[in-house]
XYZ file of N, CA and C in Angstrom:
588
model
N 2.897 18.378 -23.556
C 1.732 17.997 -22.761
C 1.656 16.474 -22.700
N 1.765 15.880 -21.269
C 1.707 14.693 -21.605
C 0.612 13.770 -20.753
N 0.177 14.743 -19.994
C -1.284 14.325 -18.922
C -2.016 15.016 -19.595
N -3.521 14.485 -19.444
C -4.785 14.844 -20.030
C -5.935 14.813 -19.218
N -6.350 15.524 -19.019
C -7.645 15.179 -18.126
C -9.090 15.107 -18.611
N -9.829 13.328 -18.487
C -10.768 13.408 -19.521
C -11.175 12.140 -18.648
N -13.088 12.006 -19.169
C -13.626 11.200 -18.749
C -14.105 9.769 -19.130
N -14.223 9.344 -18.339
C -13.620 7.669 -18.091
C -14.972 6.950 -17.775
N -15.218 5.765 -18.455
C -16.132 5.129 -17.543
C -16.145 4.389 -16.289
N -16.508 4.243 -15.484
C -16.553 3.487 -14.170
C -15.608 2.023 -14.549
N -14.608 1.488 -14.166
C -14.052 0.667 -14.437
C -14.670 -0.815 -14.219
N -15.307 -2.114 -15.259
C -15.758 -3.173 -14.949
C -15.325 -4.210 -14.728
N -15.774 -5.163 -13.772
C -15.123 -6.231 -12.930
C -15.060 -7.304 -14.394
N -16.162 -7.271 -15.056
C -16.407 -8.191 -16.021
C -15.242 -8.258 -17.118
N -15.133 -6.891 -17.542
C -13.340 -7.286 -18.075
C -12.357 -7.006 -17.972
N -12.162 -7.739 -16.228
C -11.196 -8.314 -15.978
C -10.786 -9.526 -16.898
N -9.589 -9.964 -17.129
C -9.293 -11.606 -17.473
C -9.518 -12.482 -16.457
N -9.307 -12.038 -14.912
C -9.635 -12.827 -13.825
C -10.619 -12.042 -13.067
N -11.798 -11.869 -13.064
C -12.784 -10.960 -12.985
C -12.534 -11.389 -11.365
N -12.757 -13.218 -11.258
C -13.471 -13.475 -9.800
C -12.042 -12.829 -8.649
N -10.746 -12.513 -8.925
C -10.010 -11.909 -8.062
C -9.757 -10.336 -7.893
N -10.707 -9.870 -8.794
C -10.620 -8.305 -8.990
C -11.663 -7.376 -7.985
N -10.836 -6.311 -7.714
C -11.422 -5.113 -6.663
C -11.309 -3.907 -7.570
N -12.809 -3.480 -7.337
C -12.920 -2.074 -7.833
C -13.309 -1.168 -6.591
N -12.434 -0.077 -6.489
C -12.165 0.730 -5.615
C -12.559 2.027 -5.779
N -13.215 2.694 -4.958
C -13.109 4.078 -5.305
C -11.831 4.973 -4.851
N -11.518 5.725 -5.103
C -10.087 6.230 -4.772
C -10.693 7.173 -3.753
N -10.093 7.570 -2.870
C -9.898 8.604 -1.887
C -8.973 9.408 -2.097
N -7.443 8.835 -1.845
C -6.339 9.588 -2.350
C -5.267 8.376 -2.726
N -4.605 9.627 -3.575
C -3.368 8.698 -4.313
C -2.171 9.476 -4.189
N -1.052 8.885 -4.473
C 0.224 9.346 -4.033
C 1.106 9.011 -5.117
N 1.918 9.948 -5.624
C 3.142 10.136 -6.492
C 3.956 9.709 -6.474
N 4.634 8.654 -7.030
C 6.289 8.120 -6.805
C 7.078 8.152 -7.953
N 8.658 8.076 -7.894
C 9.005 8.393 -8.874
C 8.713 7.641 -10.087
N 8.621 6.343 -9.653
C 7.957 5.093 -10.963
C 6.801 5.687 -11.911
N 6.152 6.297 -11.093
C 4.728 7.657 -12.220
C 5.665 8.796 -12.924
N 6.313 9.061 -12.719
C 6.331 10.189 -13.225
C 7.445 9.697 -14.492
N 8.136 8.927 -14.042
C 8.989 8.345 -15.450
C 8.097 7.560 -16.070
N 6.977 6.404 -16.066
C 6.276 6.132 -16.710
C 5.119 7.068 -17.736
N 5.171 8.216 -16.935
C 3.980 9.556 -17.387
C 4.849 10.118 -18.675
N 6.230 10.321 -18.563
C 7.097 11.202 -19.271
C 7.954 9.901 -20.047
N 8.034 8.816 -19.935
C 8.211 8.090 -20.722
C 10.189 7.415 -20.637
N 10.270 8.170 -19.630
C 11.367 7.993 -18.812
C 11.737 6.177 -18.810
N 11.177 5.389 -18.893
C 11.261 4.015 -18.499
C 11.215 3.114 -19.951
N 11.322 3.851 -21.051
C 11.656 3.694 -22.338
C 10.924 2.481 -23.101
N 11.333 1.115 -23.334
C 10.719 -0.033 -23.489
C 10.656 -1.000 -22.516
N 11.229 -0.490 -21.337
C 10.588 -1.329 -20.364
C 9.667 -0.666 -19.759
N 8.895 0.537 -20.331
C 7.608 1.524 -19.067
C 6.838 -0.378 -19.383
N 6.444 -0.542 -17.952
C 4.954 -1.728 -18.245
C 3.640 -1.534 -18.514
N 3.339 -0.533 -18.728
C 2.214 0.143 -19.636
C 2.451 1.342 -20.277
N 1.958 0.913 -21.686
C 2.077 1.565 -22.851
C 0.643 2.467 -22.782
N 1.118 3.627 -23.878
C -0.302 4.732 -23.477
C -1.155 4.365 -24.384
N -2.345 4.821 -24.655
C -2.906 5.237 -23.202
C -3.032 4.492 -21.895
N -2.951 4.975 -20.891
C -2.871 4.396 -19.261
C -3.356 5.238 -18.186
N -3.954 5.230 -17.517
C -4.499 5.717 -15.878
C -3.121 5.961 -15.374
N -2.324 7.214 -15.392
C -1.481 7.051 -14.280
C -1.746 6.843 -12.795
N -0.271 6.369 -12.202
C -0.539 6.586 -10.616
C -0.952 5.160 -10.260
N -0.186 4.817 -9.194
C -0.257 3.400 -8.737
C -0.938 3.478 -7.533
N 0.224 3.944 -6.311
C -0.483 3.716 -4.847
C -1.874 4.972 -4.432
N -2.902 3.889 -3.986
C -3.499 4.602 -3.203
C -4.484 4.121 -2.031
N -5.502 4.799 -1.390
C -6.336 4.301 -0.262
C -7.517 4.617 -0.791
N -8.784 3.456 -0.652
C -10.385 3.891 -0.640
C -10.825 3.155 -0.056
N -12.434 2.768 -0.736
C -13.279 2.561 -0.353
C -13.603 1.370 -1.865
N -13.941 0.134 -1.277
C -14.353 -1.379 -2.287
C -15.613 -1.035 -2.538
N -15.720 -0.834 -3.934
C -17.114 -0.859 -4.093
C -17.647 -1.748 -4.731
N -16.919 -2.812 -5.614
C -17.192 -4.030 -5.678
C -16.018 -4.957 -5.864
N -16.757 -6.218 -5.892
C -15.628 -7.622 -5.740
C -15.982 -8.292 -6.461
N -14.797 -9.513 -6.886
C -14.471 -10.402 -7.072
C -15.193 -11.944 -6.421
N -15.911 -12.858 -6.881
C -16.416 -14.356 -6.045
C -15.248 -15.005 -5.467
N -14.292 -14.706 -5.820
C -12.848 -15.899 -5.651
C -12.903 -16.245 -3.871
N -12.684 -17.118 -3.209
C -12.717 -17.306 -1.813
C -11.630 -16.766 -1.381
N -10.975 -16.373 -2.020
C -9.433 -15.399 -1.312
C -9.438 -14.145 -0.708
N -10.634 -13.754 -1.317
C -11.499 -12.766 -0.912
C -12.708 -12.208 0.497
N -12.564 -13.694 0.587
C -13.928 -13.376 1.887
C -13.167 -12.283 3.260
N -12.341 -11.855 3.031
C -12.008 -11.373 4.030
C -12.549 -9.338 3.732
N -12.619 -9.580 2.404
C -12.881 -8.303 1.645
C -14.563 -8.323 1.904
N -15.277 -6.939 1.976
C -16.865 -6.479 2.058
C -16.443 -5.351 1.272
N -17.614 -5.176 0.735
C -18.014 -3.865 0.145
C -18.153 -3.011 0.946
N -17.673 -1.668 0.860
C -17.555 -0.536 2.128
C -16.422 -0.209 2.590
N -15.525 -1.708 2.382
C -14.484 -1.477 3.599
C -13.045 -0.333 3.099
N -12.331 0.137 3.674
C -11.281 0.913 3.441
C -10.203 0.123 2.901
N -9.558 0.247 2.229
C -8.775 -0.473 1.905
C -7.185 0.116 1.235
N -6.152 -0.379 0.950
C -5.101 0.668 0.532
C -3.954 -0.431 -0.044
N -3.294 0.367 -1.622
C -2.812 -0.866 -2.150
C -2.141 0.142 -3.417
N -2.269 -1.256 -4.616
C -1.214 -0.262 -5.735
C -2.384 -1.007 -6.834
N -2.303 -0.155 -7.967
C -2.986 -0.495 -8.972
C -1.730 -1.130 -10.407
N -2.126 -2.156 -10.550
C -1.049 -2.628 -11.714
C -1.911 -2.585 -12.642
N -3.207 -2.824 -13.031
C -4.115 -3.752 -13.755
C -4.194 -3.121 -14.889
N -3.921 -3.665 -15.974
C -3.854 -3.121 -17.403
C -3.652 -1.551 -17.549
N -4.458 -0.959 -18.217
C -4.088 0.144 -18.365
C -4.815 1.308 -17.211
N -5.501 0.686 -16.265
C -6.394 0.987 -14.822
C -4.771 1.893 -14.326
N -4.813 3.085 -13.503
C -4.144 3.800 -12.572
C -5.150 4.621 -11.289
N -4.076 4.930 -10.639
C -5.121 5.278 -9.125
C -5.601 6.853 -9.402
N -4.613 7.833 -10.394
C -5.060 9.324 -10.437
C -6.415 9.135 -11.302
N -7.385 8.602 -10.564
C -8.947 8.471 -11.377
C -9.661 8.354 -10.188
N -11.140 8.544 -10.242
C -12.140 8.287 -9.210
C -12.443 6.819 -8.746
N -12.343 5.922 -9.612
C -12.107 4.756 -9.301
C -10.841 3.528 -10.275
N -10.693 2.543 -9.214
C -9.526 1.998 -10.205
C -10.139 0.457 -9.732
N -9.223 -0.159 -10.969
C -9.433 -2.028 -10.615
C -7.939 -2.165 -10.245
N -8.507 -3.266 -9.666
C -7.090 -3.869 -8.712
C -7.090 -5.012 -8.977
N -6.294 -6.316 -9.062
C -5.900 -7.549 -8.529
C -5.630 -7.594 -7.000
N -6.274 -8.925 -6.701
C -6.880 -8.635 -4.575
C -5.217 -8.807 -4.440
N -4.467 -9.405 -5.010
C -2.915 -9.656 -4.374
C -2.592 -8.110 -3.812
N -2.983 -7.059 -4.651
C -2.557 -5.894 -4.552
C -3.244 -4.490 -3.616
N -4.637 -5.031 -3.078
C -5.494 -4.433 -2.114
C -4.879 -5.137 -0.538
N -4.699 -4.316 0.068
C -4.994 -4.597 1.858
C -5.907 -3.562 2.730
N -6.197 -4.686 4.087
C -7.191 -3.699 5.066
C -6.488 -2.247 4.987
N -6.659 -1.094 5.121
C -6.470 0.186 5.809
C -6.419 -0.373 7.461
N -4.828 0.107 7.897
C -5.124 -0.186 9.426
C -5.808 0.844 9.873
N -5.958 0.848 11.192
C -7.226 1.181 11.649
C -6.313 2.938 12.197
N -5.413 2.788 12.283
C -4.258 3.566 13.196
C -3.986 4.758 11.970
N -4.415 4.131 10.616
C -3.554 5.270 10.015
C -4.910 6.236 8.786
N -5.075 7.691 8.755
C -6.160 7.810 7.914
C -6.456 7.525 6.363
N -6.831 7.830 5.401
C -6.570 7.258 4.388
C -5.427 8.074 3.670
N -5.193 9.484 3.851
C -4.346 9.809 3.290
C -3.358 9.059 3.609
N -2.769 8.616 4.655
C -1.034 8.440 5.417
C -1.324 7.190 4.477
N -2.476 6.059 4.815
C -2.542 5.208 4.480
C -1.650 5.305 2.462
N -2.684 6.086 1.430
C -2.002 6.110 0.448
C -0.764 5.838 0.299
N -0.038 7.135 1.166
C 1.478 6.784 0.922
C 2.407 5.947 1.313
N 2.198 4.807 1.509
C 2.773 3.537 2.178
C 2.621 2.843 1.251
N 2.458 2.449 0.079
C 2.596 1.235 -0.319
C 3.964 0.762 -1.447
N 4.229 1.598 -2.224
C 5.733 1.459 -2.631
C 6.554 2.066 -2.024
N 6.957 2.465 -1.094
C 7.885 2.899 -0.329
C 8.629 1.802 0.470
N 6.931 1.193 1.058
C 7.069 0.172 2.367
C 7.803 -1.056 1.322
N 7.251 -1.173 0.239
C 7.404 -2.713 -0.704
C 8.785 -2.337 -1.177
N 9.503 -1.195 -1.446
C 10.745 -0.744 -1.445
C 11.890 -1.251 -0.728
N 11.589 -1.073 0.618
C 11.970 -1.369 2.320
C 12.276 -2.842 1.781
N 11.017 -3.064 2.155
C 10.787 -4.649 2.415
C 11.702 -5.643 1.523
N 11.682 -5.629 0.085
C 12.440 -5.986 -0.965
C 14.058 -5.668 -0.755
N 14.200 -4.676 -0.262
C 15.963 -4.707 -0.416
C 16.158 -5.246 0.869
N 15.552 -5.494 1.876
C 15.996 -6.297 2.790
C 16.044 -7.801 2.603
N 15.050 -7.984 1.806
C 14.868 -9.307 2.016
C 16.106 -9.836 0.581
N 16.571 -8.902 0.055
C 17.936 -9.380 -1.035
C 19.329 -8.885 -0.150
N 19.193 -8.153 0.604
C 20.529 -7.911 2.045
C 20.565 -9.393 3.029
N 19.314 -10.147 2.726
C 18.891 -11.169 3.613
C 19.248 -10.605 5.338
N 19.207 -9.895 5.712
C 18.933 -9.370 7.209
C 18.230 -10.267 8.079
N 19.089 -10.355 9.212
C 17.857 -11.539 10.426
C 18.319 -10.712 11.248
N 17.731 -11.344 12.625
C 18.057 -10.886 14.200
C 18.812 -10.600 14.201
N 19.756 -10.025 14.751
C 20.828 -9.323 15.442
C 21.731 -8.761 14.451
N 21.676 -8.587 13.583
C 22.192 -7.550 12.529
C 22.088 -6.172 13.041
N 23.832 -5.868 11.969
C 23.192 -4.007 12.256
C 23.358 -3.828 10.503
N 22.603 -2.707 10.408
C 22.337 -2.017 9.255
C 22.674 -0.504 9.426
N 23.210 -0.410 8.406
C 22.936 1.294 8.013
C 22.545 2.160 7.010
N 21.300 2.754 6.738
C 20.394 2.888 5.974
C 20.742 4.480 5.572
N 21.688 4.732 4.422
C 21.609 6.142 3.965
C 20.274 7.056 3.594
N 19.968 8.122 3.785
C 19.091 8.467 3.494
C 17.442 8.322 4.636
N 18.129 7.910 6.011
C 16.948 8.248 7.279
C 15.818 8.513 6.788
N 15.649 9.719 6.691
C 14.534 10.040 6.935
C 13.924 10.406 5.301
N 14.060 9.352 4.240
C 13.632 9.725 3.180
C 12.424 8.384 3.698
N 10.949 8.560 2.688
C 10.057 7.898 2.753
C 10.432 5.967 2.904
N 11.004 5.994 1.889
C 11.990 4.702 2.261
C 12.574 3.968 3.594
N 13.799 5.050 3.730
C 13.998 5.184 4.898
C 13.851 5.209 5.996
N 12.795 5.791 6.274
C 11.662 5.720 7.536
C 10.746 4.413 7.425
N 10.614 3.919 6.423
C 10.046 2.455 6.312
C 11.237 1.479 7.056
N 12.031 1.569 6.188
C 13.076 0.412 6.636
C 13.750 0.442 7.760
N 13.995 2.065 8.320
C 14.110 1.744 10.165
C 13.007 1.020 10.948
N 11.762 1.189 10.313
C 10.665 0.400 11.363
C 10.883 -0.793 11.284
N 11.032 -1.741 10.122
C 10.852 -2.751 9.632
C 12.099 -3.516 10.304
N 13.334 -3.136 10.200
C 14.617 -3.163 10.573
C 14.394 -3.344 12.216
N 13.984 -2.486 13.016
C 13.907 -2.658 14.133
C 13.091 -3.476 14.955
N 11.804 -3.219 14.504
C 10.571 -3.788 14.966
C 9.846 -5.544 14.279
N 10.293 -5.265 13.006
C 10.342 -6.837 12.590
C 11.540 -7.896 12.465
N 12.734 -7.563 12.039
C 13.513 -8.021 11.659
C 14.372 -8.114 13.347
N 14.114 -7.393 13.784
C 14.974 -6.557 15.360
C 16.428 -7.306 15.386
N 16.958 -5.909 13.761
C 18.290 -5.766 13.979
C 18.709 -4.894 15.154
N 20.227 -5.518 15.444
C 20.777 -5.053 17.199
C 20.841 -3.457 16.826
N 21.173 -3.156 15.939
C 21.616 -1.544 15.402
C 21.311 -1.465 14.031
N 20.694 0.065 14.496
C 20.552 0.363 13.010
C 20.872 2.269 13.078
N 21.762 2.088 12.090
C 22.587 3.888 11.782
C 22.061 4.291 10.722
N 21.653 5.495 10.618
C 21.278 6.403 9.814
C 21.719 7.607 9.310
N 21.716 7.577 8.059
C 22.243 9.601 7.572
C 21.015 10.285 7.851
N 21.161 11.057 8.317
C 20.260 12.088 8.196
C 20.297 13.438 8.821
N 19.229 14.597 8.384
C 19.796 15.760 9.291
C 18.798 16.331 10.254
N 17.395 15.202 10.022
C 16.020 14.822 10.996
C 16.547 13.897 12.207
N 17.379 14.131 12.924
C 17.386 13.467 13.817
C 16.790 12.817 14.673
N 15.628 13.798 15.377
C 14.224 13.265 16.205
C 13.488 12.315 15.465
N 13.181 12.635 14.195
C 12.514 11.754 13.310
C 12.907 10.528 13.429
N 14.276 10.369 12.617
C 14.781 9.221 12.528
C 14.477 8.025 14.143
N 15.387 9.013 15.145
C 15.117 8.178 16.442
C 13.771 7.760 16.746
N 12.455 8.659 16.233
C 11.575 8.141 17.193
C 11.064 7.051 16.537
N 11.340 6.786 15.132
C 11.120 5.608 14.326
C 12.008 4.404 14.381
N 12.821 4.825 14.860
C 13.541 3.362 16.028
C 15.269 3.404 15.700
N 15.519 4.360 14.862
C 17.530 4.570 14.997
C 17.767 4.611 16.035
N 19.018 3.511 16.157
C 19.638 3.517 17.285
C 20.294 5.202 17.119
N 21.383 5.055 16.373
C 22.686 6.236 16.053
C 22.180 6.971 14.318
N 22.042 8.465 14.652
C 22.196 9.457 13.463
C 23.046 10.063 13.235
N 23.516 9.297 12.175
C 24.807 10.711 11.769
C 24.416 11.803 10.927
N 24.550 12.645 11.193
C 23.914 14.118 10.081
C 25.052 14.552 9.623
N 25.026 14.286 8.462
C 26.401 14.489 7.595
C 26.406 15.687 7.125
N 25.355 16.568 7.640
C 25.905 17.597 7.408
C 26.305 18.416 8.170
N 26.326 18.298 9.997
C 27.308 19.013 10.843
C 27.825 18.143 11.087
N 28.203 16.638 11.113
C 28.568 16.194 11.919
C 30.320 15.773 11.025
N 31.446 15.373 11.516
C 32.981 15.359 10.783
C 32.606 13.595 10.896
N 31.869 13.094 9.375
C 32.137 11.166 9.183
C 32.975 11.199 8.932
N 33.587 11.914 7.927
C 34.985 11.923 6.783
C 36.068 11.742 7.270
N 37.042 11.077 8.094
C 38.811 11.044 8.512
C 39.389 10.685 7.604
């Protein structure tokens, strides 16, 4: 048994160490990645970055129910939706509310609900990070194994629409998927002969 389910007090801004940059959130929903579940099971050995007890569960989407004074902040109100990852001490998102560091809160776009919203935030920061160590610019092509894994589908958008590499190829056996998220070419390795 290595989850417990038990009650918590409302998490306080006051001890924070940096109180004036901290967001307390109510959770809406939260989302599973593999980084939780090896940190939960202990999988991540002496490097897990929190030791137990801990709030599992990082990414999720809510609602600010209070803030931080810091001016980095004015863009933040109480009310607003918001969607991000929880690092903050031993704070995790599988709770009714969590503290955040503001580096780690953003708006909820307006386009996506809070669930979809949840699941975007280590996936997308996934994406984003191995590109930016591939160093990728304009007119690059890429080819991203694994299409249509959560990842995957990040880094074709990002790939196409920000970076706007000339081509970008994909494994996968979601074909429509992949394309309508901006693959140029899918190979589905599993009818298709890559192997000569």
């Amino acid at each position: 048994e290595v989850l417990k389910l038990t009650e918590l007090p409302i998490p306080d801004l006051n001890a924070c160490k940096n109180k004036a940059k901290a967001v307390l959130v109510k959770v809406l929903f939260a989302s599973i990645n593999p980084i939780d579940y090896k940190m939960i099971t202990g999988l991540m050995g002496v490097v897990n970055p929190k030791k137990p007890p801990f709030v599992a569960g990082r990414d999720f989407s809510g609602r600010v129910v209070a803030k931080g004074d810091d001016p980095s902040l004015r863009w933040l109100n109480v009310g607003d939706l918001v969607y991000g990852q929880c690092w903050y001490a031993d704070q995790g998102s599988f709770a009714e509310y969590c503290l955040c560091e503001s580096v780690n809160v953003q708006p909820m776009p307006k386009n996506l609900s809070p669930l979809q919203a949840a699941a975007i935030p280590l996936v997308s920061q996934t994406s984003y990070q191995a590109m930016l160590k591939m160093q990728l610019k304009k007119g690059d092509k890429l080819l991203i194994l694994g299409g249509s894994t959560a990842t995957g589908l990040a880094a074709i958008q990002m790939a196409k629409r920000f970076i706007e590499c000339e081509e970008v190829v994909v494994t996968s056996s979601q074909i429509d998927l992949c394309k309508a998220m901006g693959a140029d070419r899918v190979i589905n390795y599993r009818a298709d002969e890559v192997w000569h």
